[in-house]
CSV table of C-alpha atoms and ligand atoms in Angstrom, one decimal:
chain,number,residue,atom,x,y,z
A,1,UNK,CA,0.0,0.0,0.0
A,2,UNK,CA,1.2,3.2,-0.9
A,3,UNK,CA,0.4,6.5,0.8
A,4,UNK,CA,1.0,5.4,4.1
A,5,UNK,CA,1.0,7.6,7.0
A,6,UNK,CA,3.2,6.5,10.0
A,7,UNK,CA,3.3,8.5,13.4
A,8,UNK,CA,6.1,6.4,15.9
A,9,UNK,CA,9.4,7.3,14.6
A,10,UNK,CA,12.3,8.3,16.5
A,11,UNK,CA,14.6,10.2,16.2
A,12,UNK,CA,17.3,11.6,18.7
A,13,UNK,CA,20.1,14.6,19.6
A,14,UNK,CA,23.0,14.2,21.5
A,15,UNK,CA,21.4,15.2,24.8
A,16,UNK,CA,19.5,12.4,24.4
A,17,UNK,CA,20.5,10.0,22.6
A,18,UNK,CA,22.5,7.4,25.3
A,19,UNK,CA,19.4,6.8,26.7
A,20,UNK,CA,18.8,4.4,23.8
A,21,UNK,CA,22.0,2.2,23.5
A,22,UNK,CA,21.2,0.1,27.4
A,23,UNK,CA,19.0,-1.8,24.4
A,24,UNK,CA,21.6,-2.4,22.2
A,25,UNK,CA,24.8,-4.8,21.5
A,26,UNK,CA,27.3,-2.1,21.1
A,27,UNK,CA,27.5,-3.8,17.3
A,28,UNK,CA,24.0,-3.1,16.5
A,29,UNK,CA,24.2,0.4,18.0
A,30,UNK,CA,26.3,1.8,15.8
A,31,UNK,CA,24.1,1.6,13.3
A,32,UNK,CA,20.9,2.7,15.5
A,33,UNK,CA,22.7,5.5,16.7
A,34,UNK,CA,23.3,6.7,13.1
A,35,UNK,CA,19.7,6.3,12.1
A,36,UNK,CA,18.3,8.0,15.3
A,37,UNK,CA,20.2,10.9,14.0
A,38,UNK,CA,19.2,11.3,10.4
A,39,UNK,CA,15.8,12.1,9.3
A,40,UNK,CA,16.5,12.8,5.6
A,41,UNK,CA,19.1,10.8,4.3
A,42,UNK,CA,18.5,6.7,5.1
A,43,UNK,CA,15.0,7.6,6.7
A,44,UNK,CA,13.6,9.1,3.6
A,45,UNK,CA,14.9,6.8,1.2
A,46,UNK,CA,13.7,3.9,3.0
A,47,UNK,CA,10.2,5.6,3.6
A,48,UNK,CA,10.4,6.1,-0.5
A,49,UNK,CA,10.6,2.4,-0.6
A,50,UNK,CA,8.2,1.5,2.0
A,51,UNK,CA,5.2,3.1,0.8
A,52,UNK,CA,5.3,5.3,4.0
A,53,UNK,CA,4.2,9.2,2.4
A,54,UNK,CA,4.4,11.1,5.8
A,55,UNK,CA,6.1,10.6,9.3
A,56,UNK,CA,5.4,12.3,12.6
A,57,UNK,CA,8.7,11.9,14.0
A,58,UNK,CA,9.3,12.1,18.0
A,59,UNK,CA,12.3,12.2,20.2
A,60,UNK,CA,13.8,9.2,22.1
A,61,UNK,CA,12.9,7.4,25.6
A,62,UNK,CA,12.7,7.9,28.1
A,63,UNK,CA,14.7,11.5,27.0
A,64,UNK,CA,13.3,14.6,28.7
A,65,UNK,CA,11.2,12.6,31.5
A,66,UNK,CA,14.3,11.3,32.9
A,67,UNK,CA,15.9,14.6,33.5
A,68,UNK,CA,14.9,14.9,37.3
A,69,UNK,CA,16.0,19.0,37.3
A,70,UNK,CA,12.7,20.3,36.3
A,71,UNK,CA,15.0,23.3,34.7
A,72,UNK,CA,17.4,21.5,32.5
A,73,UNK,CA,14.0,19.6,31.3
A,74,UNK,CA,12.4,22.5,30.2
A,75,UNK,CA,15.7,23.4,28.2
A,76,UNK,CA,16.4,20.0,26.7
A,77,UNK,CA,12.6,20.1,25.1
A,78,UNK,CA,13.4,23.4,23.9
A,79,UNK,CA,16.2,22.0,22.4
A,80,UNK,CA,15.0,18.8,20.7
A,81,UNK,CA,11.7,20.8,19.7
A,82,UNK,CA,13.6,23.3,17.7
A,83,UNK,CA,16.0,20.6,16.4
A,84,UNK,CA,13.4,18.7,15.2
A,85,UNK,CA,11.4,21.5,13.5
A,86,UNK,CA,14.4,22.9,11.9
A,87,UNK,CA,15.1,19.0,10.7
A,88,UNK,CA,11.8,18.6,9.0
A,89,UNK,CA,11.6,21.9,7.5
A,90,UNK,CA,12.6,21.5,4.0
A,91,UNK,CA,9.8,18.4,3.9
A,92,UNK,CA,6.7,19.6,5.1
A,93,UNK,CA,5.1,17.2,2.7
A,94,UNK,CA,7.2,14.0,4.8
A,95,UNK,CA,6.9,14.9,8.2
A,96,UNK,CA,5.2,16.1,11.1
A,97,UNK,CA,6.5,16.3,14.3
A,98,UNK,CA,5.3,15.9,18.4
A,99,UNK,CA,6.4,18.1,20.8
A,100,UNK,CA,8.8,16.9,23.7
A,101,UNK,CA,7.8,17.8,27.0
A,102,UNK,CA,9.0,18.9,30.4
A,103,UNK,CA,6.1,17.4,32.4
A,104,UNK,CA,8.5,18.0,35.3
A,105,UNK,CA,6.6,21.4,35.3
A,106,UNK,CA,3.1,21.0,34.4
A,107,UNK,CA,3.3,24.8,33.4
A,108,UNK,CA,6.5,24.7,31.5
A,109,UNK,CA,4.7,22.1,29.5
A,110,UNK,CA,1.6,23.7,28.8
A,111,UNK,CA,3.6,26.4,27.3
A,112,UNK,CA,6.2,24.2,25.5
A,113,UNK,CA,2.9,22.3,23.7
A,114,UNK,CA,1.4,25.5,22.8
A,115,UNK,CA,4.2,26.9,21.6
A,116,UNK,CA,5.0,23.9,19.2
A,117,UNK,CA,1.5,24.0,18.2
A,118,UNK,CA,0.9,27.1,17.3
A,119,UNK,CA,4.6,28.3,16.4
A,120,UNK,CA,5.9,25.3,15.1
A,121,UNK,CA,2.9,23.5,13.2
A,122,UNK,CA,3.7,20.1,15.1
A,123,UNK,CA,1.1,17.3,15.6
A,124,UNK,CA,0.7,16.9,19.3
A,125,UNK,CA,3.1,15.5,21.8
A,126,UNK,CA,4.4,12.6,22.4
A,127,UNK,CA,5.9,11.8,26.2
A,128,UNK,CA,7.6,9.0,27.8
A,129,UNK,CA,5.4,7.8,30.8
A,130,UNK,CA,5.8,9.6,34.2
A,131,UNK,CA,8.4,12.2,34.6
A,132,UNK,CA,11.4,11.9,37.7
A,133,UNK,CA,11.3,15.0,39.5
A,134,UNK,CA,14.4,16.0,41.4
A,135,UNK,CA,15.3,12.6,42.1
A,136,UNK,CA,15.7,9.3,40.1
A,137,UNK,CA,13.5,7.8,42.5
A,138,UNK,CA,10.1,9.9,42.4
A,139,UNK,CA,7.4,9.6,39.4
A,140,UNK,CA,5.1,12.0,38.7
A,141,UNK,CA,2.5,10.5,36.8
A,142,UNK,CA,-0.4,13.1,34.8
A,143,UNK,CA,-3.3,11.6,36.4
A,144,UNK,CA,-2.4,14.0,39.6
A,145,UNK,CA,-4.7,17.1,40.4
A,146,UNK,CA,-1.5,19.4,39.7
A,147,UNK,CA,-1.8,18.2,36.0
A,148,UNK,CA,-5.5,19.5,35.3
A,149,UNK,CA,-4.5,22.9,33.7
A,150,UNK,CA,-2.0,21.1,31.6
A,151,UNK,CA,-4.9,18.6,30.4
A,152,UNK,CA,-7.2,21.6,29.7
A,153,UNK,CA,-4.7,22.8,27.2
A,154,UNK,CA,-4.2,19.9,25.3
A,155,UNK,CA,-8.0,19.8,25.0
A,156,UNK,CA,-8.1,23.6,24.5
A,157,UNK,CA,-5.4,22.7,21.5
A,158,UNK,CA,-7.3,19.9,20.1
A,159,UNK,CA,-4.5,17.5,19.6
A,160,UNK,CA,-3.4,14.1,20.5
A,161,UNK,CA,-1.2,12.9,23.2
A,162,UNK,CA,0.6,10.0,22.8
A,163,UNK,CA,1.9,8.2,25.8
A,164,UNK,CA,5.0,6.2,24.7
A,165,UNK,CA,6.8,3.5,27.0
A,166,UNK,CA,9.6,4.0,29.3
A,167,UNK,CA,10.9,1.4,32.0
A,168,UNK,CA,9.7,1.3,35.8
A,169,UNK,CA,11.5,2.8,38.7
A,170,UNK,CA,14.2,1.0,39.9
A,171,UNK,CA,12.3,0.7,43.2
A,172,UNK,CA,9.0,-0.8,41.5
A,173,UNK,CA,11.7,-3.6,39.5
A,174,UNK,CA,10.9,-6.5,42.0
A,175,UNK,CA,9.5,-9.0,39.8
A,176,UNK,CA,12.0,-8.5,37.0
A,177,UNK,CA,15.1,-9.0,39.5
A,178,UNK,CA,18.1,-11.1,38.0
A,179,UNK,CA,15.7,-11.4,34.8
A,180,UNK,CA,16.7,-8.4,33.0
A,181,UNK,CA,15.5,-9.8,29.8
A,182,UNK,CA,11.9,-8.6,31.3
A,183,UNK,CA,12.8,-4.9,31.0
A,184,UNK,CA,12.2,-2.5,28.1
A,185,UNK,CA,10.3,-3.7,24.5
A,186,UNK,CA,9.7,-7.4,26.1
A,187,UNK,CA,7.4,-6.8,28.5
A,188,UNK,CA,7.9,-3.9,31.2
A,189,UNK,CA,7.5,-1.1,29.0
A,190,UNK,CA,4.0,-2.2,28.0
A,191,UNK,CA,3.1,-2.9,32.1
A,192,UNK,CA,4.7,0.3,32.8
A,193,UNK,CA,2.1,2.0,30.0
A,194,UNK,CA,-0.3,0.5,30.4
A,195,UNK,CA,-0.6,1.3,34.2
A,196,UNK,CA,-0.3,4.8,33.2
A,197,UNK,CA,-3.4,5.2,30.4
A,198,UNK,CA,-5.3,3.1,33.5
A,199,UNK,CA,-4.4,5.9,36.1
A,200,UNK,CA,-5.5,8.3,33.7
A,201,UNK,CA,-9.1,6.5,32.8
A,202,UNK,CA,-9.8,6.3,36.4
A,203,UNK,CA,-8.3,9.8,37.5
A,204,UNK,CA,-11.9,11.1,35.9
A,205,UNK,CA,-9.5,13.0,33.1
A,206,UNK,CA,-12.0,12.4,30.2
A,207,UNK,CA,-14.9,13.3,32.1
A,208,UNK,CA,-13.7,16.7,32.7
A,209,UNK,CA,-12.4,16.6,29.3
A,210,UNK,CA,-14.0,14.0,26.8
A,211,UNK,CA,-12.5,15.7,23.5
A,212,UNK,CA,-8.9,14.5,24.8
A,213,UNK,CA,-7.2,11.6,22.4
A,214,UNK,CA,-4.7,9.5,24.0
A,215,UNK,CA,-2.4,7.7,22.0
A,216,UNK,CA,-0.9,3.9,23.1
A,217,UNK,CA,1.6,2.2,20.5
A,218,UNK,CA,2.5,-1.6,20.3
A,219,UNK,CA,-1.2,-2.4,20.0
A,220,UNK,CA,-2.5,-1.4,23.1
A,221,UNK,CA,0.4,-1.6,25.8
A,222,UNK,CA,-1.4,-5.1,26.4
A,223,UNK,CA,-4.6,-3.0,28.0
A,224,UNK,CA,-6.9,-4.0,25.0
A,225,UNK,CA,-6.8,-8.2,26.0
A,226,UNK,CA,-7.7,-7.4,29.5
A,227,UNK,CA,-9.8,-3.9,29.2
A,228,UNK,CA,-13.6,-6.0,29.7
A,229,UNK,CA,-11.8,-7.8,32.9
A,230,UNK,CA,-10.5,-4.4,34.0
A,231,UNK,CA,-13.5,-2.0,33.6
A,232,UNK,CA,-15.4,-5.5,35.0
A,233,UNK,CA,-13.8,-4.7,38.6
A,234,UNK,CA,-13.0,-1.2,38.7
A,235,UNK,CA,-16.3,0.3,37.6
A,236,UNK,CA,-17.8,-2.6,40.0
A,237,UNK,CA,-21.6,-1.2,39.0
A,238,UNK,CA,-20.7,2.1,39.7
A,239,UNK,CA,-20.6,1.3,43.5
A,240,UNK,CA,-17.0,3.3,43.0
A,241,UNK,CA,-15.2,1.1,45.6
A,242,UNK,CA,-12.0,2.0,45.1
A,243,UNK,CA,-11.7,5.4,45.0
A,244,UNK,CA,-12.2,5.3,41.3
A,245,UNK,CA,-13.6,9.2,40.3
A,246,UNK,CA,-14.3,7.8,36.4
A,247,UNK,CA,-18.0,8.0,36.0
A,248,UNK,CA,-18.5,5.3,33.3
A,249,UNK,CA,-17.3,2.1,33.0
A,250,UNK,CA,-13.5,2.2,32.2
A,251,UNK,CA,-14.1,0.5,28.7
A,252,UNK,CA,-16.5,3.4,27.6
A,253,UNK,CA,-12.9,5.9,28.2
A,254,UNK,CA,-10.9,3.2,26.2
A,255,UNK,CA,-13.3,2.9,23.2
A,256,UNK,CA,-13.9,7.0,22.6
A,257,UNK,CA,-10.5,8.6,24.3
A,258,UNK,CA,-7.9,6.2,22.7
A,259,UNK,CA,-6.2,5.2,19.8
A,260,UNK,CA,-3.9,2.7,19.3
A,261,UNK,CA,-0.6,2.2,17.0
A,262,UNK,CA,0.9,-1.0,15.6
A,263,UNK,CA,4.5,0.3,16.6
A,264,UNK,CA,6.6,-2.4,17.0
A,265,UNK,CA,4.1,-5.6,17.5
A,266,UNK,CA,3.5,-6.9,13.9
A,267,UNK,CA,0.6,-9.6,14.4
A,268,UNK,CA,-2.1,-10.0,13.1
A,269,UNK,CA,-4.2,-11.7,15.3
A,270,UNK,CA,-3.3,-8.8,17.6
A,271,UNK,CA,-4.4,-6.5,15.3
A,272,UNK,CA,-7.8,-8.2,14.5
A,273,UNK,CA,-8.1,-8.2,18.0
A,274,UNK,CA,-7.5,-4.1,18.5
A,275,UNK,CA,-9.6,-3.7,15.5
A,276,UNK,CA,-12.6,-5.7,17.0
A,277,UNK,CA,-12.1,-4.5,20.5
A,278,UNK,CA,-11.8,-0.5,19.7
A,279,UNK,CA,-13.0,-0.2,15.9
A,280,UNK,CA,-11.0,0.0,12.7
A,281,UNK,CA,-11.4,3.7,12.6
A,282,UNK,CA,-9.3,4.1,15.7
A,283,UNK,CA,-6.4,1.6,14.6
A,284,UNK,CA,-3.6,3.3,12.9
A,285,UNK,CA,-0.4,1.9,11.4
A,286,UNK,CA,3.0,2.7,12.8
A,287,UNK,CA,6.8,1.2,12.6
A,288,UNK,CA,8.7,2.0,16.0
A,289,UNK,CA,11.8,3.0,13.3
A,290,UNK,CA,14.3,3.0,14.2
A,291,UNK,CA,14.2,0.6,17.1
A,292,UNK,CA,12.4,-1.7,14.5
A,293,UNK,CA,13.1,-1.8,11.0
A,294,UNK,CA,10.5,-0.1,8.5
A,295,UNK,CA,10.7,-3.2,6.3
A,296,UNK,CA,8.8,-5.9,8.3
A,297,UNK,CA,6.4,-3.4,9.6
A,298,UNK,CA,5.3,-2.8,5.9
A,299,UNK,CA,5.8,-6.2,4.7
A,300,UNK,CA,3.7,-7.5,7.5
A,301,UNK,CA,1.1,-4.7,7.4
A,302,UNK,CA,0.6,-4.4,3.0
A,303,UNK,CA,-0.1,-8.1,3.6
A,304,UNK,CA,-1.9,-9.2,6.4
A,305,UNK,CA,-5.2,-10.4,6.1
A,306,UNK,CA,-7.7,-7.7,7.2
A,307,UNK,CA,-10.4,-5.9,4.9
A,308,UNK,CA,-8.9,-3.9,2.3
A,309,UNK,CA,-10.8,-0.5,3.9
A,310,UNK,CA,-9.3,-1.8,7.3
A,311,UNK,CA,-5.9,-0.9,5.2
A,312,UNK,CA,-6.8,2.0,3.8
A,313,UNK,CA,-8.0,3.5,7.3
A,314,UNK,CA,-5.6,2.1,9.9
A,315,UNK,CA,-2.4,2.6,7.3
A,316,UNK,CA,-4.0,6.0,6.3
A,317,UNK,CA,-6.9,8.1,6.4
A,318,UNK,CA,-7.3,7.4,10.3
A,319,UNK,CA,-4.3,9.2,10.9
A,320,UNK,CA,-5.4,11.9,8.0
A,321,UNK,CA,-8.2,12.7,10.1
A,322,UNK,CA,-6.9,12.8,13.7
A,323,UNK,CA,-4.5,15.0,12.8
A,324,UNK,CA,-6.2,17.0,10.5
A,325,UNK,CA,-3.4,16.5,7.8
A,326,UNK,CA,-3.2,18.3,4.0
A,327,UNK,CA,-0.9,16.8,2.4
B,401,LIG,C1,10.6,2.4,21.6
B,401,LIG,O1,10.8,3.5,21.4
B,401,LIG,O2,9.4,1.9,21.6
B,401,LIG,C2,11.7,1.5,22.0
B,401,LIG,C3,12.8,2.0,22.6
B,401,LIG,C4,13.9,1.2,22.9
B,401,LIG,C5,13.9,-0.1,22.5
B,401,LIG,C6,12.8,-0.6,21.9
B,401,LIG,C7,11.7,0.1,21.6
B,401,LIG,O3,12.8,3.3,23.0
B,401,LIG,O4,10.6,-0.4,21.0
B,402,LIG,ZN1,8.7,3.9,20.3
């Protein structure tokens, strides 16, 4: 399929970029470090050949959230936001971008989004789970009272946010000790994630704002095989047990606040699944480049066996539409 429209792609600066080789054999890194750093060169001639028209390109993990000094946050966005938009300029017609932000300071990141909105033409944002704030130790996570005025300005904005993966605490690591293999892309980045878009659903966030969009890659950050079980117990007939302040079941939030991405989880029985769980129209195609290679995403998605409108929507026009796109 041609015309494809792809929207988790990486890319990196220096101030950010070791946060990516702990995933790497030093071997393979060489190569991913090169590729985090070019946009135009490799990434363009491979997105040529892939059949992939437009990327909305987004900075590493976990990047600015892991910067515990609220400060240097805030400058680091600044930085890989201007990077980026200066990066993508001569290609308007290839890429888009998502802000960066220093969620360390709910009001530094207000200001950050609307400036890349409404300065910079970018997409939305595009943030690594809960931020560290002044130590590596402490997570602040956006379902918090303190975040509400940075919620109301992504819904004032009208633009998605998409919450990308980044690895527990060290503290909250118990059930991975001494099996490291459990950390990152294999399993704890989608626990981690997942966890978070929960917190948010039950927070009461899209109540008080129901036009807010959150994005989840990897096919749902595992919430979408569990989400009946889930809204099953925590919306327990609206008896509100457990301090849940969501006032509808937790699925309702999933199916009209979310979208999900294929980033990085290439099946299709997963995908059938996230296209019968949450509707075609809120599917939408995605590599994970370059932490996966463009290649099999496209191979596997130009050929797996869905509806050839489910293409045409979830590689295309759903992401057209979301983010209001004319190109
Ligand atoms: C990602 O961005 O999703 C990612 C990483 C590092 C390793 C694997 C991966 O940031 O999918
Ligand atoms: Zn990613």
């Amino acid at each position: 399929m041609k015309g494809k429209i792809a929207l988790e792609e990486h890319f990196a600066i220096e101030e950010t970029l070791a946060d990516s080789e702990q995933f790497f054999m030093p071997d393979v890194w060489r190569t991913k470090r090169r590729q985090l750093l070019d946009i135009t060169d490799e990434r363009l001639r491979r997105m040529d050949d892939a059949g992939i028209e437009y990327a909305i390109i987004s900075l590493n993990a976990p990047a600015i959230q892991a910067i515990p000094d609220p400060k240097r946050a805030a400058e680091v966005a600044k930085i890989a936001n201007g990077t980026l938009a200066e990066l993508i300029s001569k290609h308007p017609d290839r890429f888009g971008a998502f802000a960066a932000l220093p969620l360390q300071d709910p009001e530094a990141a207000a200001r950050e989004l609307n400036y890349c909105i409404t300065e910079l033409n970018f997409c939305g944002a595009l943030v690594n789970g809960f931020s560290n704030l002044n130590d590596d130790e402490t997570a602040k996570y956006y379902c918090a009272d303190e975040y509400l005025d940075f919620w109301g300005e992504v819904s004032k904005l009208d633009v998605p946010f998409y919450l990308h993966p980044r690895n527990p605490l060290l503290s909250q690591q118990f059930g991975i000790k001494d099996h490291p293999w459990l950390m990152g892309p294999a399993w704890s980045f989608s626990v981690e994630t997942g966890v978070h878009a929960l917190r948010l659903i039950g927070s009461g966030l899209f109540d008080k704002y129901p036009n807010i969009n959150i994005i989840l890659g990897h096919l749902g950050e595992l919430i979408q095989n569990n989400i009946w079980r889930t809204s099953h117990w925590a919306s327990v007939n609206g008896r509100n047990p457990l301090g849940v302040k969501a006032k509808k079941p937790f699925i309702d939030y999933f199916h009209n606040n979310f979208y999900l991405t294929t980033s990085g989880n290439f099946r299709t029985i997963t995908m059938r699944n996230a296209i019968d769980e949450i509707g075609s129209d809120r599917v939408l195609f995605s590599s994970d480049y370059p932490f996966e290679e463009m290649e099999e995403a496209v191979k596997w998605f130009d050929n797996a066996e869905i509806g050839r409108n489910d293409h045409e929507k979830i590689g295309r026009h759903n992401a057209y539409k979301l983010f209001k796109l004319k190109i």
